[in-house]
Coordinates of C-alpha atoms and ligand atoms in Angstrom, one line a residue:
M424 CA 32.4 -4.1 1.9
R425 CA 31.1 -1.7 4.6
L426 CA 28.5 1.0 4.2
L427 CA 27.7 3.7 6.8
I428 CA 24.2 5.1 6.4
R429 CA 24.3 8.4 8.2
G430 CA 21.6 10.4 9.9
A431 CA 18.5 8.6 8.7
R432 CA 15.2 8.3 10.6
V433 CA 15.5 4.5 11.2
V434 CA 12.1 2.8 11.2
D435 CA 12.1 -0.9 11.9
P436 CA 8.6 -2.0 12.7
A437 CA 9.6 -5.5 13.8
G438 CA 11.9 -4.1 16.4
G439 CA 9.6 -1.3 17.4
L440 CA 12.4 1.1 16.5
D441 CA 11.8 4.7 15.2
A442 CA 14.8 6.9 15.9
P443 CA 17.5 9.0 14.2
L444 CA 20.4 6.7 14.0
D445 CA 23.4 5.6 11.9
I446 CA 23.4 2.1 10.3
L447 CA 26.7 0.3 9.6
T448 CA 26.6 -2.7 7.3
D449 CA 29.4 -5.2 7.0
N450 CA 29.8 -8.0 4.6
G451 CA 26.1 -7.8 3.6
K452 CA 24.7 -7.8 7.1
I453 CA 23.5 -5.2 9.5
A454 CA 26.5 -4.8 11.8
R455 CA 25.6 -1.9 14.0
L456 CA 22.9 0.7 14.7
G457 CA 23.8 3.7 16.9
A458 CA 24.3 7.4 17.2
D459 CA 27.4 8.9 15.5
L460 CA 29.0 5.7 14.3
A461 CA 32.6 6.1 13.1
A462 CA 33.1 5.6 9.4
D463 CA 36.4 3.6 9.8
G464 CA 36.9 3.4 6.0
A465 CA 33.3 2.4 5.2
Q466 CA 31.5 4.0 2.2
V467 CA 29.4 6.8 3.7
L468 CA 25.9 7.5 2.5
D469 CA 24.3 10.7 3.7
A470 CA 20.7 10.0 4.6
I471 CA 19.7 13.1 6.4
G472 CA 16.0 13.8 5.8
L473 CA 15.4 10.2 4.7
V474 CA 13.6 7.3 6.3
A475 CA 15.7 4.0 6.4
A476 CA 13.4 1.0 6.6
P477 CA 13.7 -2.7 5.9
G478 CA 13.7 -3.4 2.1
L479 CA 10.2 -4.1 0.9
V480 CA 9.0 -7.7 0.6
D481 CA 6.5 -8.1 -2.3
L482 CA 4.6 -11.4 -2.2
H483 CA 3.0 -11.0 -5.6
V484 CA 4.9 -10.2 -8.7
H485 CA 4.6 -11.4 -12.3
L486 CA 8.1 -11.4 -13.9
R487 CA 6.8 -13.1 -17.1
Q488 CA 10.0 -15.0 -17.9
P489 CA 10.1 -17.6 -19.3
G490 CA 7.7 -17.2 -22.2
F491 CA 6.4 -13.6 -22.1
E492 CA 9.7 -11.7 -22.5
D493 CA 7.9 -9.0 -24.6
K494 CA 6.0 -8.1 -21.4
E495 CA 8.8 -8.3 -18.9
T496 CA 12.0 -10.2 -18.1
V497 CA 13.4 -11.2 -14.8
A498 CA 16.1 -8.5 -15.3
T499 CA 13.7 -5.7 -16.1
G500 CA 11.2 -6.7 -13.4
C501 CA 14.0 -6.8 -10.8
A502 CA 15.2 -3.4 -12.0
A503 CA 11.6 -2.1 -11.4
A504 CA 11.6 -3.8 -8.0
A505 CA 14.9 -2.1 -7.0
K506 CA 13.6 1.2 -8.1
G507 CA 10.5 0.7 -6.0
G508 CA 12.4 -0.2 -2.8
V509 CA 11.6 -3.9 -3.1
T510 CA 14.5 -6.2 -2.1
T511 CA 12.6 -9.5 -1.9
L512 CA 9.8 -10.7 -4.1
V513 CA 7.8 -13.8 -4.8
A514 CA 7.5 -14.5 -8.5
M515 CA 4.2 -15.9 -9.8
P516 CA 4.4 -19.2 -11.8
N517 CA 2.1 -18.3 -14.6
T518 CA 4.9 -18.2 -17.1
R519 CA 5.3 -20.3 -20.3
P520 CA 6.1 -23.0 -19.4
A521 CA 4.6 -22.5 -15.9
A522 CA 6.8 -22.9 -12.9
D523 CA 5.4 -26.3 -12.1
C524 CA 8.7 -28.2 -11.8
P525 CA 12.2 -27.5 -10.2
D526 CA 13.8 -26.6 -13.6
I527 CA 11.7 -23.5 -14.1
V528 CA 12.1 -22.5 -10.5
R529 CA 15.8 -22.7 -10.9
L530 CA 15.8 -20.9 -14.2
V531 CA 14.0 -17.9 -12.7
R532 CA 16.3 -17.9 -9.7
D533 CA 19.4 -18.0 -11.8
K534 CA 18.2 -15.1 -14.0
A535 CA 17.5 -13.1 -10.8
A536 CA 20.9 -13.8 -9.1
P537 CA 22.8 -11.0 -10.9
T538 CA 20.1 -8.4 -10.2
G539 CA 20.7 -8.3 -6.4
V540 CA 17.0 -8.7 -5.8
N541 CA 16.1 -11.7 -3.8
V542 CA 13.6 -13.5 -6.0
L543 CA 11.7 -16.5 -4.6
P544 CA 9.8 -18.2 -7.4
A545 CA 6.5 -19.8 -6.2
G546 CA 5.6 -23.2 -7.6
A547 CA 2.4 -24.0 -9.4
V548 CA -0.2 -26.1 -7.6
T549 CA -1.3 -27.9 -10.7
V550 CA 0.6 -29.1 -13.8
G551 CA 0.6 -26.3 -16.3
Q552 CA -1.8 -24.5 -14.0
K553 CA -4.5 -26.5 -15.7
G554 CA -6.4 -27.4 -12.5
E555 CA -6.2 -31.1 -13.3
R556 CA -3.2 -32.8 -11.7
L557 CA -1.2 -31.7 -8.6
T558 CA 2.5 -30.9 -9.1
D559 CA 5.2 -32.6 -7.1
F560 CA 5.0 -30.4 -4.0
A561 CA 7.9 -32.2 -2.3
A562 CA 10.2 -31.6 -5.4
L563 CA 9.2 -28.0 -5.6
K564 CA 9.8 -27.5 -1.9
A565 CA 13.3 -29.1 -2.3
A566 CA 13.9 -26.6 -5.1
G567 CA 13.2 -23.8 -2.6
V568 CA 9.8 -22.5 -3.4
P569 CA 8.3 -20.5 -0.5
A570 CA 4.7 -21.2 -1.4
L571 CA 2.4 -22.8 -4.1
T572 CA -0.1 -21.0 -6.2
D573 CA -2.0 -21.2 -9.5
D574 CA -2.4 -17.4 -9.4
G575 CA -4.2 -16.0 -12.4
V576 CA -6.2 -19.3 -12.7
P577 CA -8.6 -20.0 -9.8
I578 CA -8.8 -23.7 -8.8
Q579 CA -12.3 -24.9 -9.4
N580 CA -12.1 -28.5 -8.5
L581 CA -12.8 -28.8 -4.7
A582 CA -11.6 -32.4 -4.3
L583 CA -8.3 -31.4 -6.0
L584 CA -8.0 -28.2 -3.9
R585 CA -8.6 -30.1 -0.7
R586 CA -5.9 -32.6 -1.6
A587 CA -3.6 -29.7 -2.4
M588 CA -4.2 -28.3 1.0
Q589 CA -3.6 -31.6 2.8
E590 CA -0.3 -32.1 1.0
A591 CA 0.7 -28.4 1.5
K592 CA 0.0 -28.8 5.2
R593 CA 2.1 -32.0 5.4
L594 CA 5.0 -30.1 3.7
D595 CA 4.4 -26.9 5.6
L596 CA 4.0 -24.8 2.4
P597 CA 1.4 -22.0 2.2
L598 CA -1.1 -21.9 -0.6
L599 CA -1.6 -18.5 -2.2
D600 CA -5.1 -18.5 -3.7
H601 CA -6.5 -16.3 -6.5
C602 CA -10.2 -16.3 -5.5
E603 CA -12.7 -15.8 -8.3
D604 CA -15.2 -18.4 -9.4
R605 CA -14.2 -19.0 -13.0
D606 CA -17.7 -19.8 -14.2
M607 CA -19.0 -16.5 -12.8
V608 CA -16.2 -14.3 -14.1
Q609 CA -15.4 -15.9 -17.5
N610 CA -13.1 -13.4 -19.3
Y611 CA -15.1 -10.4 -18.3
A612 CA -13.4 -7.1 -18.0
V613 CA -14.9 -5.1 -15.1
N614 CA -16.7 -5.4 -11.8
E615 CA -20.4 -6.3 -12.1
G616 CA -22.3 -3.1 -11.2
D617 CA -23.1 0.4 -12.4
V618 CA -20.0 0.6 -14.6
S619 CA -20.5 -2.8 -16.3
R620 CA -24.2 -1.8 -16.9
Q621 CA -23.2 1.6 -18.3
L622 CA -20.7 -0.1 -20.7
G623 CA -23.2 -2.8 -21.6
L624 CA -20.7 -5.5 -20.6
P625 CA -21.1 -8.6 -18.4
G626 CA -19.2 -8.1 -15.2
R627 CA -17.2 -10.0 -12.6
P628 CA -19.4 -10.0 -9.5
A629 CA -18.0 -9.5 -6.0
I630 CA -19.7 -12.7 -4.9
A631 CA -17.5 -14.7 -7.3
E632 CA -14.5 -13.6 -5.2
E633 CA -16.3 -13.9 -1.8
L634 CA -17.6 -17.4 -2.4
Q635 CA -14.1 -18.7 -3.1
I636 CA -12.7 -16.9 -0.1
M637 CA -15.4 -18.5 2.0
R638 CA -14.7 -21.9 0.4
D639 CA -10.9 -21.6 0.9
V640 CA -11.3 -20.4 4.5
M641 CA -13.5 -23.5 5.2
L642 CA -11.0 -25.8 3.6
A643 CA -8.1 -24.2 5.5
E644 CA -10.1 -24.8 8.7
D645 CA -10.7 -28.4 7.6
T646 CA -7.2 -29.2 6.5
G647 CA -5.1 -27.0 8.8
A648 CA -3.2 -25.7 5.8
H649 CA -2.0 -22.1 5.7
V650 CA -4.1 -20.4 3.0
H651 CA -3.2 -16.9 1.9
I652 CA -5.8 -15.0 0.0
C653 CA -4.3 -13.1 -2.9
H654 CA -5.2 -9.5 -3.8
I655 CA -8.4 -9.2 -1.8
S656 CA -10.7 -6.6 -3.3
T657 CA -14.1 -6.6 -1.6
A658 CA -15.4 -5.4 1.8
K659 CA -17.2 -8.7 2.4
G660 CA -14.2 -10.7 1.5
V661 CA -12.3 -8.8 4.2
D662 CA -15.1 -9.6 6.6
I663 CA -15.0 -13.3 5.9
V664 CA -11.2 -13.3 6.6
R665 CA -11.8 -11.3 9.8
Q666 CA -14.3 -13.8 11.2
A667 CA -12.1 -16.7 10.2
K668 CA -9.1 -15.3 11.9
A669 CA -11.2 -14.7 15.0
R670 CA -11.9 -18.4 15.2
G671 CA -8.3 -19.3 14.7
V672 CA -8.3 -20.4 11.0
P673 CA -4.8 -20.3 9.6
V674 CA -5.7 -17.8 6.9
T675 CA -3.9 -14.6 5.9
C676 CA -4.5 -12.1 3.1
E677 CA -3.0 -9.3 1.0
T678 CA -4.3 -6.4 -1.0
C679 CA -2.8 -4.0 -3.5
P680 CA -2.6 -0.2 -3.8
Q681 CA -5.2 -0.2 -6.6
Y682 CA -7.8 -1.7 -4.2
F683 CA -7.5 0.9 -1.5
T684 CA -7.0 3.8 -4.0
L685 CA -9.3 3.3 -7.1
T686 CA -12.9 2.4 -7.8
Q687 CA -14.6 0.8 -10.9
E688 CA -15.3 4.2 -12.3
E689 CA -11.6 4.4 -13.2
V690 CA -12.5 2.0 -16.1
L691 CA -14.7 4.7 -17.6
R692 CA -11.8 7.2 -17.6
Q693 CA -8.9 4.9 -18.4
G694 CA -10.3 1.8 -20.2
T695 CA -8.0 -1.1 -20.3
M696 CA -5.4 0.5 -18.1
A697 CA -7.8 0.0 -15.2
R698 CA -8.6 -3.6 -16.2
V699 CA -7.3 -6.0 -13.5
N700 CA -8.4 -9.3 -11.9
P701 CA -10.0 -9.1 -9.5
P702 CA -11.6 -5.9 -10.9
L703 CA -11.6 -2.5 -9.2
R704 CA -14.8 -2.4 -7.2
T705 CA -17.0 0.2 -5.4
Q706 CA -16.2 3.0 -2.9
A707 CA -17.8 0.8 -0.1
D708 CA -15.2 -1.9 -1.0
V709 CA -12.3 0.6 -1.0
D710 CA -13.5 1.6 2.5
G711 CA -13.7 -2.1 3.5
I712 CA -10.2 -2.7 2.4
R713 CA -9.0 0.3 4.3
A714 CA -10.8 -1.0 7.4
G715 CA -9.1 -4.3 7.0
L716 CA -5.7 -2.6 6.8
L717 CA -6.5 -0.6 9.9
D718 CA -7.6 -3.5 12.1
G719 CA -5.0 -6.0 11.0
T720 CA -7.2 -8.3 9.0
I721 CA -5.1 -7.6 5.9
D722 CA -1.5 -8.9 6.5
A723 CA 0.3 -7.5 3.5
I724 CA 0.4 -4.9 0.8
V725 CA 1.6 -6.4 -2.5
T726 CA 1.7 -5.1 -6.0
D727 CA 0.4 -7.9 -8.3
H728 CA 2.8 -6.3 -10.7
A729 CA 1.3 -7.6 -14.0
P730 CA 3.1 -6.1 -17.1
H731 CA 1.5 -6.3 -20.5
T732 CA 2.5 -4.8 -23.8
A733 CA 1.1 -1.5 -25.2
Q734 CA -0.3 -3.5 -28.1
E735 CA -2.2 -5.9 -25.8
K736 CA -3.6 -3.0 -23.8
A737 CA -4.6 -1.2 -27.0
R738 CA -7.2 -3.9 -27.7
P739 CA -10.9 -3.2 -27.0
L740 CA -11.8 -3.5 -23.3
P741 CA -13.4 -7.0 -23.6
D742 CA -10.3 -8.4 -25.3
A743 CA -7.4 -6.8 -23.5
P744 CA -5.5 -8.7 -20.8
S745 CA -6.0 -7.8 -17.1
G746 CA -3.3 -6.4 -15.0
M747 CA -1.3 -3.4 -14.0
V748 CA 2.3 -2.8 -13.2
G749 CA 3.0 -1.7 -9.6
L750 CA 6.6 -2.2 -8.5
E751 CA 7.7 1.4 -9.1
T752 CA 4.7 3.1 -7.5
S753 CA 3.6 0.9 -4.6
L754 CA 5.5 2.6 -1.7
A755 CA 4.4 6.1 -2.9
L756 CA 0.8 5.0 -3.3
A757 CA 0.8 3.3 0.1
L758 CA 2.3 6.3 1.8
T759 CA 0.0 8.7 0.0
G760 CA -3.2 6.7 0.5
L761 CA -2.6 5.3 4.0
Y762 CA 0.0 7.4 5.8
H763 CA -0.4 10.9 4.5
T764 CA -4.2 10.6 4.9
G765 CA -3.7 9.8 8.6
L766 CA -5.2 6.3 8.4
L767 CA -2.1 4.4 9.5
P768 CA 1.1 5.4 11.2
L769 CA 4.3 5.2 9.1
A770 CA 5.6 2.1 10.9
R771 CA 2.4 0.3 10.2
V772 CA 2.5 1.0 6.5
L773 CA 6.1 -0.2 6.4
A774 CA 5.3 -3.3 8.4
L775 CA 2.6 -4.2 5.9
M776 CA 5.2 -4.0 3.1
S777 CA 8.1 -5.8 4.8
A778 CA 8.0 -7.4 8.3
S779 CA 4.5 -8.8 8.0
P780 CA 4.8 -10.4 4.5
A781 CA 8.2 -11.8 5.5
A782 CA 6.8 -13.3 8.7
L783 CA 3.9 -14.8 6.8
L784 CA 6.3 -16.9 4.7
G785 CA 8.8 -17.4 7.5
L786 CA 11.5 -15.5 5.7
P787 CA 14.4 -14.1 7.7
K788 CA 13.7 -10.7 6.1
G789 CA 11.8 -7.5 6.9
T790 CA 13.8 -6.3 9.9
L791 CA 17.0 -4.2 10.6
E792 CA 18.0 -6.4 13.5
V793 CA 21.8 -6.7 13.9
G794 CA 23.1 -9.8 12.1
R795 CA 20.3 -9.9 9.5
D796 CA 20.8 -9.2 5.8
A797 CA 21.4 -5.5 5.1
D798 CA 18.3 -5.1 2.9
L799 CA 17.0 -1.5 3.1
V800 CA 15.0 1.1 1.4
L801 CA 15.9 4.8 2.0
F802 CA 13.1 7.2 1.0
D803 CA 12.0 10.8 1.4
P804 CA 8.5 10.4 3.0
E805 CA 7.5 13.9 2.1
E806 CA 8.7 14.5 -1.5
E807 CA 5.9 15.1 -4.0
W808 CA 6.3 13.8 -7.5
T809 CA 4.1 12.9 -10.4
I810 CA 4.0 9.3 -11.7
D811 CA 5.3 9.2 -15.3
K812 CA 5.0 5.8 -16.9
E813 CA 7.6 6.9 -19.5
Q814 CA 10.2 6.9 -16.7
F815 CA 9.5 3.3 -15.7
V816 CA 12.3 0.8 -16.0
S817 CA 9.8 -2.1 -16.2
K818 CA 8.9 -3.0 -19.7
G819 CA 5.3 -2.6 -18.7
R820 CA 3.7 0.9 -19.0
N821 CA 0.3 -0.3 -18.1
T822 CA -0.6 1.8 -15.0
P823 CA -3.8 3.6 -14.2
F824 CA -1.7 6.0 -12.0
H825 CA 0.1 7.8 -14.8
G826 CA -0.1 11.6 -14.1
R827 CA -1.0 11.1 -10.5
T828 CA 0.8 13.2 -7.9
V829 CA 2.0 11.2 -4.9
R830 CA 4.0 11.8 -1.8
G831 CA 7.0 9.7 -0.8
R832 CA 10.0 8.8 -3.0
V833 CA 12.6 6.1 -3.0
K834 CA 16.1 7.4 -3.0
Y835 CA 18.2 4.3 -2.5
T836 CA 17.6 0.5 -2.3
I837 CA 20.2 -1.7 -0.7
S838 CA 20.3 -5.4 -0.9
Q839 CA 22.7 -7.4 1.2
G840 CA 24.8 -4.3 1.8
K841 CA 25.0 -3.4 -1.9
I842 CA 23.3 -0.3 -3.4
I843 CA 21.1 -1.8 -6.2
Y844 CA 19.2 1.4 -6.9
M845 CA 20.1 5.1 -6.5
E846 CA 17.9 7.9 -7.7
G847 CA 19.2 9.8 -10.7
Ligands
DOR2368 O1 -5.0 -8.8 -13.4 C1 -4.3 -9.8 -13.2 N1 -3.2 -10.1 -14.0 N2 -4.7 -10.7 -12.3 C2 -4.1 -11.9 -12.2 O2 -4.4 -12.7 -11.3 C3 -3.0 -12.3 -13.1 C4 -2.4 -11.2 -13.7 C5 -1.5 -11.5 -14.9 O3 -0.8 -12.5 -14.9 O4 -1.6 -10.7 -15.9
ZN2369 ZN1 -4.1 -13.2 -9.1

């Protein structure tokens, strides 16, 4: 099967390429890039006016299967990914049962196979994500996990965490850490600050995240393990990573569109829709996240796509689960908040969503180099549209971005040479 993508502006940040070119795929691979390529019997896709970029690589997605199929399934989550331009994703292990053994890893991968989205299930660090006993890292690695994480449940036991890092280092597996001190954040709903005080609720303080980032940076320095900080949300947190990188600590980090777009005040307007862990913070934090994206401290933009049911999100703020969906809106929000504002060049935004996260896990993805998998997103960088949660293909409708007008729209998603999403 051959596909000729004609007339797109081809942006491949890894190769430093930004030019109007045709792309020919053959047998799932990028076969040629060039001007006026001949069709030669290939299926032709007219991409004039569109940007063609590497398919997005999302390091942080909750697919919910097994165990929480009322929130999402692998199939619906992958459909949402395809609609958002995501061709590779890392699935978080906080399912029921947790992905703490090869069987669950394989189950998730098997469910994903027919979707065309390349799903890499991460393995849990501790059995059942209980923070008590380490899982069998070697067995998980043999089953193909790209990384280990107890995301959703911060690891409190430092002796255990240090041993996890030593073992992860030995096996060359990154640890993806959800940083928030559990004793400090409990099950609180919002950032500790003006909004929590106004609501009369206890809050999740920024220091709860920053202390664990500091702790994990120091343990990474001590053990030599690659520690990746998940969904960083505070200015000081970014600063800690910045300083650690400057002294050569093997630490990387990610953030999400909500953390460079929204502040804690969103909770006053939208209640549980704006409840997420870590919580939305202050404008100074939003500015700090943007600064970290600008100077390269932050390595990746991910979604932390966390679907919940309407019934769950209809509970009172203190009782509703945390999380927001993101797969179908992340590219548009990144383009709107970072590119159309003039903060970052287009290639840089795309690198943060493809080449850089792929490199961080050592995946042969995130580039349009000849010979690589033909994973692409084709999008109109200028089209304005209004986010409508009723149009989502995810089972999750829990977004704080419903009704927001954004700029940049996915038209086609191609995975290994196959069109897995097409608008309309
Ligand atoms: O808001 C969140 N929701 N943060 C997490 O870390 C976990 C996630 C979930 O699984 O719902
Ligand atoms: Zn998390």
